[in-house]
mmCIF file of C-alpha atoms in Angstrom:
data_model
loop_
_atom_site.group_PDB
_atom_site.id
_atom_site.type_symbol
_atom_site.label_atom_id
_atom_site.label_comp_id
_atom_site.label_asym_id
_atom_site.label_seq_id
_atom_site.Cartn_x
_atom_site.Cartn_y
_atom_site.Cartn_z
ATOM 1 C CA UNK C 7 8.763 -24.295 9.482
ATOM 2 C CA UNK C 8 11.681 -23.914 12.260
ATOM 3 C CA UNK C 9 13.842 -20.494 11.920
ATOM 4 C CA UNK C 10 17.136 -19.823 13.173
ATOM 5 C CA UNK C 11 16.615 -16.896 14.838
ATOM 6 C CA UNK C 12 19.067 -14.202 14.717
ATOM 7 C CA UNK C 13 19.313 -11.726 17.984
ATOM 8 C CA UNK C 14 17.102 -9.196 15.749
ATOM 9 C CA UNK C 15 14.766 -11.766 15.469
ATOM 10 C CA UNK C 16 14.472 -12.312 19.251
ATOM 11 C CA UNK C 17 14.472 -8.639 19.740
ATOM 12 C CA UNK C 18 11.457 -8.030 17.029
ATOM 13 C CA UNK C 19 9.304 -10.947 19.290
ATOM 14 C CA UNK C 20 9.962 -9.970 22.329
ATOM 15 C CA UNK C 21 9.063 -6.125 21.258
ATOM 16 C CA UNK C 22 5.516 -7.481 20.017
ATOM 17 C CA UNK C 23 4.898 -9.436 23.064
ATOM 18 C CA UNK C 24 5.889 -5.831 25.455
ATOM 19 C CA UNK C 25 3.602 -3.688 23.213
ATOM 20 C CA UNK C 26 -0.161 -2.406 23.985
ATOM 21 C CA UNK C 27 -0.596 -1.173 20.518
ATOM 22 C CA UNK C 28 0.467 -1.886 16.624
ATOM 23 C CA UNK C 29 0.930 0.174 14.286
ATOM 24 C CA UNK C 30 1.642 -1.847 10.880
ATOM 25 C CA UNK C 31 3.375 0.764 7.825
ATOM 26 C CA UNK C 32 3.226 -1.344 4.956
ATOM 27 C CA UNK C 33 4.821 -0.536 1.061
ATOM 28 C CA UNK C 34 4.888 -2.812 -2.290
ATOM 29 C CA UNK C 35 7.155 -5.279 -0.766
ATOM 30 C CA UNK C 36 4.439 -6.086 1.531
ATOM 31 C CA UNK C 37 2.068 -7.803 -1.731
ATOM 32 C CA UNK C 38 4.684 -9.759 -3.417
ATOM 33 C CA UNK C 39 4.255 -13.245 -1.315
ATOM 34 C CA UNK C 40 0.563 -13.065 -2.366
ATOM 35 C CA UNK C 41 1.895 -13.223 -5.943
ATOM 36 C CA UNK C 42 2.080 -8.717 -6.649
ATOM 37 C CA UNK C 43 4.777 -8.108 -9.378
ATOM 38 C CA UNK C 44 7.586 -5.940 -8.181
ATOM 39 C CA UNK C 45 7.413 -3.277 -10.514
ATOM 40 C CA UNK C 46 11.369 -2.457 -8.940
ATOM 41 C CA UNK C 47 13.174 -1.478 -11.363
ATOM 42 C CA UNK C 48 12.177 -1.183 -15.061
ATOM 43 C CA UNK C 49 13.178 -5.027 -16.076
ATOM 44 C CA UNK C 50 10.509 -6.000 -13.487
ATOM 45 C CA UNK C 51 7.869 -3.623 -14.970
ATOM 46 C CA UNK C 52 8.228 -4.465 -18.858
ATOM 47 C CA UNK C 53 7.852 -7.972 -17.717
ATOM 48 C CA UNK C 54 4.969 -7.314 -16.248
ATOM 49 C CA UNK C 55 3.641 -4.838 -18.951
ATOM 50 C CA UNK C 56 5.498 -6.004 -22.257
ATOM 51 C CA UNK C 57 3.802 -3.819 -24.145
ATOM 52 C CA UNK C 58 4.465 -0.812 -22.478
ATOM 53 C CA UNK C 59 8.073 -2.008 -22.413
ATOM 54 C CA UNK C 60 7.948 -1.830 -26.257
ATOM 55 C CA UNK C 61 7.025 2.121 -26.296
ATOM 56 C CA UNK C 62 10.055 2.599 -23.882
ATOM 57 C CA UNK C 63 7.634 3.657 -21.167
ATOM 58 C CA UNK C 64 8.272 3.452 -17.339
ATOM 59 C CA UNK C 65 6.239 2.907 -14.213
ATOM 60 C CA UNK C 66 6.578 6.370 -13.547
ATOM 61 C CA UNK C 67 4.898 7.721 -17.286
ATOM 62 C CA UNK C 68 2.510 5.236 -16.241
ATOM 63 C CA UNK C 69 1.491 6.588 -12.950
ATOM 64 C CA UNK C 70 1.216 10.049 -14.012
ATOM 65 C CA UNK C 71 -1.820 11.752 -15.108
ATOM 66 C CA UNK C 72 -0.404 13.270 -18.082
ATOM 67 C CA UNK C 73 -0.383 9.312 -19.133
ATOM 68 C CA UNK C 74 -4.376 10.145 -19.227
ATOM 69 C CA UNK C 75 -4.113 12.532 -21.589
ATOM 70 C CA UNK C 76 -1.446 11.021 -23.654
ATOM 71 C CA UNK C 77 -3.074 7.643 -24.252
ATOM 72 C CA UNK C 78 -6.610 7.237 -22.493
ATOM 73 C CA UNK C 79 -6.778 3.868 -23.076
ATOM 74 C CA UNK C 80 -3.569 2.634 -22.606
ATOM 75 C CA UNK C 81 -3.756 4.062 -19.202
ATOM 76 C CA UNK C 82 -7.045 2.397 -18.338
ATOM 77 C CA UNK C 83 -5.584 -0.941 -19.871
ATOM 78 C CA UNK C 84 -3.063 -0.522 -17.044
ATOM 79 C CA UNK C 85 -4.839 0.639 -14.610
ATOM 80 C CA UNK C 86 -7.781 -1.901 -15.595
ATOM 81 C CA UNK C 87 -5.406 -4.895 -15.549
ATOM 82 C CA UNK C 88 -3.725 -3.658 -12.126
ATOM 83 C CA UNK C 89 -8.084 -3.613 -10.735
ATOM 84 C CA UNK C 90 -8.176 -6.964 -12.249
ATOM 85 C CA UNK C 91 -5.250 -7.950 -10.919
ATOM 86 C CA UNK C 92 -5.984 -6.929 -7.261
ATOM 87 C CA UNK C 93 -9.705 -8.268 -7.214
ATOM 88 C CA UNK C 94 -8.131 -11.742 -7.730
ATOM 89 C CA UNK C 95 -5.024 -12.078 -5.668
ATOM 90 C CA UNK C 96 -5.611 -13.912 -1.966
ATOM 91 C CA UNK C 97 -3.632 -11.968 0.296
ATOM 92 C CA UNK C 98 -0.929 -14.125 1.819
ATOM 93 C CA UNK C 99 -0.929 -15.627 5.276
ATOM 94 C CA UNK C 100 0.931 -12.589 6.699
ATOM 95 C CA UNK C 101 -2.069 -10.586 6.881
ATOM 96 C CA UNK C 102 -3.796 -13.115 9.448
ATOM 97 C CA UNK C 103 -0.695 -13.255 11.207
ATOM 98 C CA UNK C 104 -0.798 -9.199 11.881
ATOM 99 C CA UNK C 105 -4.858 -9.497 12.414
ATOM 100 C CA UNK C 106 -4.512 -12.247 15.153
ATOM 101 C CA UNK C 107 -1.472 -10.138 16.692
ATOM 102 C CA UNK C 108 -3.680 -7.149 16.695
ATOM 103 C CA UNK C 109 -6.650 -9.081 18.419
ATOM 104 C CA UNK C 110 -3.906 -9.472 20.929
ATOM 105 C CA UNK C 111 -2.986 -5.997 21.701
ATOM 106 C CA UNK C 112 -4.817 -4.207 24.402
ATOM 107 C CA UNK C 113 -5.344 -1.112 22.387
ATOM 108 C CA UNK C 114 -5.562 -2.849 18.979
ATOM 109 C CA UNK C 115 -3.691 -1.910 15.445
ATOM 110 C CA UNK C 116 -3.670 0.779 13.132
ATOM 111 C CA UNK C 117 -2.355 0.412 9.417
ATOM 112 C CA UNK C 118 -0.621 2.931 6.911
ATOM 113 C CA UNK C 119 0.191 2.303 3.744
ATOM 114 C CA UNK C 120 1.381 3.531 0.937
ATOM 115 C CA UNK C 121 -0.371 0.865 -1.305
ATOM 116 C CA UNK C 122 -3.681 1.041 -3.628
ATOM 117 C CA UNK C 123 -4.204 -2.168 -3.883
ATOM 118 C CA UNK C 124 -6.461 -2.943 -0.730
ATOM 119 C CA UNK C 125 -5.206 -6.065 0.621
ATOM 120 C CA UNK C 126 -5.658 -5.005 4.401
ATOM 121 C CA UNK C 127 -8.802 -4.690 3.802
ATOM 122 C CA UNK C 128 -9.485 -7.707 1.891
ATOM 123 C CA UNK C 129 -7.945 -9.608 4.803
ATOM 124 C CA UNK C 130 -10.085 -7.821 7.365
ATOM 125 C CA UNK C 131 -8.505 -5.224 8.451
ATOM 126 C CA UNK C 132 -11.372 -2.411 9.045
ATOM 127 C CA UNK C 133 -12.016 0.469 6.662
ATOM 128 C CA UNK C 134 -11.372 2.683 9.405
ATOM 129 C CA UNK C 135 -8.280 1.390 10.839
ATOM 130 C CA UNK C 136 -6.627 1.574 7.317
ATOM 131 C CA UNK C 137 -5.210 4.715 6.138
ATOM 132 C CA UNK C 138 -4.203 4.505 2.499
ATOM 133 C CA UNK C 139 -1.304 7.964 2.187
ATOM 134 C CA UNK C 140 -1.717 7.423 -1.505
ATOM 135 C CA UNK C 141 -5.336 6.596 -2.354
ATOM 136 C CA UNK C 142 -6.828 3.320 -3.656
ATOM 137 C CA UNK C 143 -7.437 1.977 -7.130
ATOM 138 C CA UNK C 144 -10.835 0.892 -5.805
ATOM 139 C CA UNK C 145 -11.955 4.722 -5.778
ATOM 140 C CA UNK C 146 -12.140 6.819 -9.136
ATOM 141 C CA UNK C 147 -12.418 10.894 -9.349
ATOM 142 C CA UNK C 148 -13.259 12.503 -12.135
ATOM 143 C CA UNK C 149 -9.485 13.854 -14.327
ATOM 144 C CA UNK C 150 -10.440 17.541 -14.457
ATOM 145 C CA UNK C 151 -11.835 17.237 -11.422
ATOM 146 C CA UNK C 152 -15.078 19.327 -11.564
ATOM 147 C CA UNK C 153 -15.568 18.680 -7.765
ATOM 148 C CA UNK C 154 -13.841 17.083 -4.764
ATOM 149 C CA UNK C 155 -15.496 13.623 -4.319
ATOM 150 C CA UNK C 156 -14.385 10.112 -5.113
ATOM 151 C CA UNK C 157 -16.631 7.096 -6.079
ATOM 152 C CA UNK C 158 -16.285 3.635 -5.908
ATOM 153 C CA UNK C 159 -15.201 1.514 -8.704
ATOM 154 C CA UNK C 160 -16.900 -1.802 -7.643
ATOM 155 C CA UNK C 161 -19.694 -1.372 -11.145
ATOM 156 C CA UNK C 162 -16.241 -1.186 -13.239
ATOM 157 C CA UNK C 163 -15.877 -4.398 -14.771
ATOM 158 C CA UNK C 164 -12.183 -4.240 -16.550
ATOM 159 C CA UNK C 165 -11.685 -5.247 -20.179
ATOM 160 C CA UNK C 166 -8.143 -5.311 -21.222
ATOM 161 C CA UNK C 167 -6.012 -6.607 -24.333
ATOM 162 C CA UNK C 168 -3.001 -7.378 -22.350
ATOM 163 C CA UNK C 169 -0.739 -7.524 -25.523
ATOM 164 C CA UNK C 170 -1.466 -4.188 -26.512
ATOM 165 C CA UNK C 171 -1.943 -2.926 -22.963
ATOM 166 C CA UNK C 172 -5.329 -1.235 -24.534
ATOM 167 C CA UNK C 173 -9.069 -0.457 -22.414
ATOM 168 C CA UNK C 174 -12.022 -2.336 -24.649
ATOM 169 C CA UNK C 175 -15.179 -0.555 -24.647
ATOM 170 C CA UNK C 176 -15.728 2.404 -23.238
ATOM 171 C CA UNK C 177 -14.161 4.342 -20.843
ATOM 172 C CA UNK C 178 -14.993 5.243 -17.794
ATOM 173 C CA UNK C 179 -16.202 8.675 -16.477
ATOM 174 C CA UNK C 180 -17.764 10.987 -14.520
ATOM 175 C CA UNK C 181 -21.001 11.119 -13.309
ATOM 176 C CA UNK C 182 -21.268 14.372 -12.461
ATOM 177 C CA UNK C 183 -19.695 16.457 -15.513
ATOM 178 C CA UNK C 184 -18.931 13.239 -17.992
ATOM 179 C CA UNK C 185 -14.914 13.936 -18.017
ATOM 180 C CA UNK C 186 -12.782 11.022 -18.345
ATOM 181 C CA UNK C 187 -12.346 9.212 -14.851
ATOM 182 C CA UNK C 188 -9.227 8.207 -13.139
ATOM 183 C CA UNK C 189 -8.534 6.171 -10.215
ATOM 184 C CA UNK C 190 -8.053 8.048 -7.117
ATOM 185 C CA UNK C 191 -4.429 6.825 -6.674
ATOM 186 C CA UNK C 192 -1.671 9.396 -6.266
ATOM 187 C CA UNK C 193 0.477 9.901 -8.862
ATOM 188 C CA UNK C 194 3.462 11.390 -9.942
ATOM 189 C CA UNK C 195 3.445 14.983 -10.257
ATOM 190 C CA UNK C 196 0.092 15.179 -9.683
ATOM 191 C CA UNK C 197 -2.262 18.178 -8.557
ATOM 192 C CA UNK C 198 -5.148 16.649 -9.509
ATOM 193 C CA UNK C 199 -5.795 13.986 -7.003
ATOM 194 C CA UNK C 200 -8.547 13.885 -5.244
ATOM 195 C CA UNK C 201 -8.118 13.577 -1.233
ATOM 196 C CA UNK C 202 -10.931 13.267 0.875
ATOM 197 C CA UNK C 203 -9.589 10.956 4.034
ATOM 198 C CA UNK C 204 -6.819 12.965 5.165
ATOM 199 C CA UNK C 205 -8.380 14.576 8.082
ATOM 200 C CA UNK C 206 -10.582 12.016 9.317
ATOM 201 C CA UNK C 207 -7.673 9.363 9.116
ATOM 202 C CA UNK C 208 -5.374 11.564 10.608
ATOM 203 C CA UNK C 209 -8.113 12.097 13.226
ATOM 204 C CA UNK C 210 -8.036 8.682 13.649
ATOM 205 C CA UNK C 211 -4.436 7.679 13.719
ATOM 206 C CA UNK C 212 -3.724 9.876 16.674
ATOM 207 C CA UNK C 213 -6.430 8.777 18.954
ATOM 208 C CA UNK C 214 -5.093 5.602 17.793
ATOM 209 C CA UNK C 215 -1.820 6.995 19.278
ATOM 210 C CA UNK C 216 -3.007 8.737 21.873
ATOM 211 C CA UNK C 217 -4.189 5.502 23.708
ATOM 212 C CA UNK C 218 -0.553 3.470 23.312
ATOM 213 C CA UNK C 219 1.746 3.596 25.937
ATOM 214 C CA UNK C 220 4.384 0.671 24.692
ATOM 215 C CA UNK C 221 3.713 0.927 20.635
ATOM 216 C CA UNK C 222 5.333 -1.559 18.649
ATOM 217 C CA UNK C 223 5.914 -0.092 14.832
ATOM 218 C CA UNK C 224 6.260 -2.609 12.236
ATOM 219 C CA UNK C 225 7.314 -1.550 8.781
ATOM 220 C CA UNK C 226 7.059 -4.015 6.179
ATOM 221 C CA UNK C 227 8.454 -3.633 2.331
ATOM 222 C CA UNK C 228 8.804 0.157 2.066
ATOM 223 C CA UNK C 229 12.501 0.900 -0.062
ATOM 224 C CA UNK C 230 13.968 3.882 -0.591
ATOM 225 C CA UNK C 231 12.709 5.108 -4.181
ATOM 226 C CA UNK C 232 9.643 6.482 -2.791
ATOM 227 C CA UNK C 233 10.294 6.397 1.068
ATOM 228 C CA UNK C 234 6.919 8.068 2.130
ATOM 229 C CA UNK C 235 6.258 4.954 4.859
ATOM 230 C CA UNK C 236 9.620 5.066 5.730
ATOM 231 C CA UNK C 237 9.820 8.404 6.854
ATOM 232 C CA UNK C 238 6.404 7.751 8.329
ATOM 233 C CA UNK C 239 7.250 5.144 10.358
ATOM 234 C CA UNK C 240 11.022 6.815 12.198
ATOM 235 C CA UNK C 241 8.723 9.904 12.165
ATOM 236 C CA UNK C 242 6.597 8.379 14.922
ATOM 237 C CA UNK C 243 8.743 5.516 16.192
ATOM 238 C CA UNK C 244 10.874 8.653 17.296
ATOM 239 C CA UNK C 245 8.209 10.884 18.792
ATOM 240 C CA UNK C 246 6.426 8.087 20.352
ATOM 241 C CA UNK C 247 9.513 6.630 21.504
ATOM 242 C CA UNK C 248 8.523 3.194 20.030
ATOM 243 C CA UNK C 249 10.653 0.192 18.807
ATOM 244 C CA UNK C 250 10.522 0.052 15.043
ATOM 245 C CA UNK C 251 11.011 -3.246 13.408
ATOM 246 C CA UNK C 252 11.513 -2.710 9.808
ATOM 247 C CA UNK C 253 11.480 -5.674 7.640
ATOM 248 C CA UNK C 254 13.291 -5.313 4.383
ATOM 249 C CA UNK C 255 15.022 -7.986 2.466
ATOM 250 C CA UNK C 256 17.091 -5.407 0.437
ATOM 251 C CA UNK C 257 16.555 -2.544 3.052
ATOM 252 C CA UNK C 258 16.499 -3.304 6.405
ATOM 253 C CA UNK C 259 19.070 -0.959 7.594
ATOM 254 C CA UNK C 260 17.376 2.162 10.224
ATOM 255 C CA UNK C 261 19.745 4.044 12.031
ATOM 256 C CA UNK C 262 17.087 4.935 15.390
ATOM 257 C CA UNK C 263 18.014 3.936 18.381
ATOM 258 C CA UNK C 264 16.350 0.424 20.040
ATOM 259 C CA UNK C 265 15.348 -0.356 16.431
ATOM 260 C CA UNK C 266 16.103 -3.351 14.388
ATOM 261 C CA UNK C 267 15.880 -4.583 10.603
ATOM 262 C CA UNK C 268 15.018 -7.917 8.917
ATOM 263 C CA UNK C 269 16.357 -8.621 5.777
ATOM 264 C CA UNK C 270 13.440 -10.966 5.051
ATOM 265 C CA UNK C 271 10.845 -10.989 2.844
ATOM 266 C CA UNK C 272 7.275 -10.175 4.158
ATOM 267 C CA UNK C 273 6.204 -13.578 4.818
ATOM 268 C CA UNK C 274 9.011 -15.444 5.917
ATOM 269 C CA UNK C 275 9.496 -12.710 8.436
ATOM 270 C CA UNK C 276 6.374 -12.641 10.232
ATOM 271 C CA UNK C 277 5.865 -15.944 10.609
ATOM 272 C CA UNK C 278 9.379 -16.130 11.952
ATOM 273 C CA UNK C 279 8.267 -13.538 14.725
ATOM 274 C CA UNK C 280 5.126 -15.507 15.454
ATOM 275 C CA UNK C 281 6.665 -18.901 16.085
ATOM 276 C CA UNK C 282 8.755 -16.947 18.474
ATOM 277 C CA UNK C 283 6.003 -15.524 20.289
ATOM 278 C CA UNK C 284 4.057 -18.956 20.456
ATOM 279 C CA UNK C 285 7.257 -20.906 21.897
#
């Protein structure tokens, strides 16, 4: 597929073919070509989550841990559906697009992202290279918790009534104290989570950074509502005096200097960018 491509679009190319290093910031925006729902908004959630929609709850009672001890198994049947969910989904052709581009770059790539759902890894992207800011559903911790450690939560087969939004069986918990589990996703208003990468990816993102000399940050699908990667991203676009592409189809706007927006979707945009580079 041929693009028109816009001076932005040049710019954003000819940035990726200058850098040495990558460093991919990635929100919600970023799953929706492999097929994601867009929880934007509260339309978009109570489609995806009728149910919930019915009880005049929000994404944000949802991901709170008070929704734990409100309704124990209507949070696992969200939380269970969204495993489901995230087990099945093929992540879209943009991920092999950023993998071959990091194969590319003498000092490699280095992801952050505010997303749970594990697609970087899914697509290859290594466990260590991947710093998740707000945790992964593929991790649980126990609710209370009794101690700081995290488990995985590949033995936890989900079984969900989807009308009802309801977990079937029983529910899981902990192995060390038998408290009702949660996954070890940040939440809202939460004091509870459980965060036990912090200082070894941190470690790792700056001798990531350490190495670069011409970075190249590309932001994909982070808004506004919950701008952690997007501070994230100018943060260190600005100290490491790096080009920041920020692709956005609603918010593509950044006001640093040398950087550019696309108001594409996550998709469209990168494989714009990489027929540019292959021309």
């Amino acid at each position: 597929m041929a693009y028109l491509a816009s001076p932005d679009l040049q710019a954003a190319a000819q940035a990726l073919q200058a850098a040495d290093g990558l460093l991919i910031t990635a929100g919600a925006g970023m799953g929706v070509d492999s097929g994601l729902p867009d929880y934007r908004g509260n339309s978009g959630f109570w489609k995806a989550y009728p149910a919930l929609g019915e009880s005049g709850l929000n994404f944000q009672d949802m991901a709170h841990p008070k929704a734990f001890e409100r309704d124990a198994r209507q949070a696992w049947g969200f939380y269970g559906h969204r495993l489901k969910l995230y087990r099945d989904t093929q992540a879209h052709a943009g991920f092999d697009i950023l993998k071959r581009w990091s194969a590319l770059m003498p000092h490699g790539s280095f992801v952050f992202t505010s997303n749970v759902d594990g697609q970087f890894q899914r697509a290859g992207f290594a466990e260590k290279q991947v710093y998740e800011c707000h945790g992964t559903i593929h991790r649980l911790q126990c609710t209370t918790p009794c101690e700081p450690r995290t488990w995985s939560s590949d033995l936890l087969t989900p079984s969900v009534d989807t009308g009802t939004c309801q977990w079937l069986g029983d529910l899981p918990t902990c192995p060390q104290c038998q408290a009702l589990a949660r996954p070890n996703i940040l939440m809202f208003g939460d004091w509870s989570w459980v965060d036990t990468q912090r200082e070894r990816k941190d470690q790792a993102l700056n001798s990531f950074l350490a190495k670069t000399k011409q970075l190249l940050v590309i932001e994909i699908g982070a808004g506004t509502e919950v701008a952690t990667v997007r501070s994230f991203s100018e943060r260190i676009a600005k100290h490491s005096e790096a080009t920041l592409i920020r692709i956005n189809p609603r918010e593509p706007h950044c006001e640093l200097s040398g950087s550019m927006g696309l108001s594409m979707a996550a998709l469209a945009a990168l494989q714009a960018m990489d027929e540019l580079v292959q021309d």
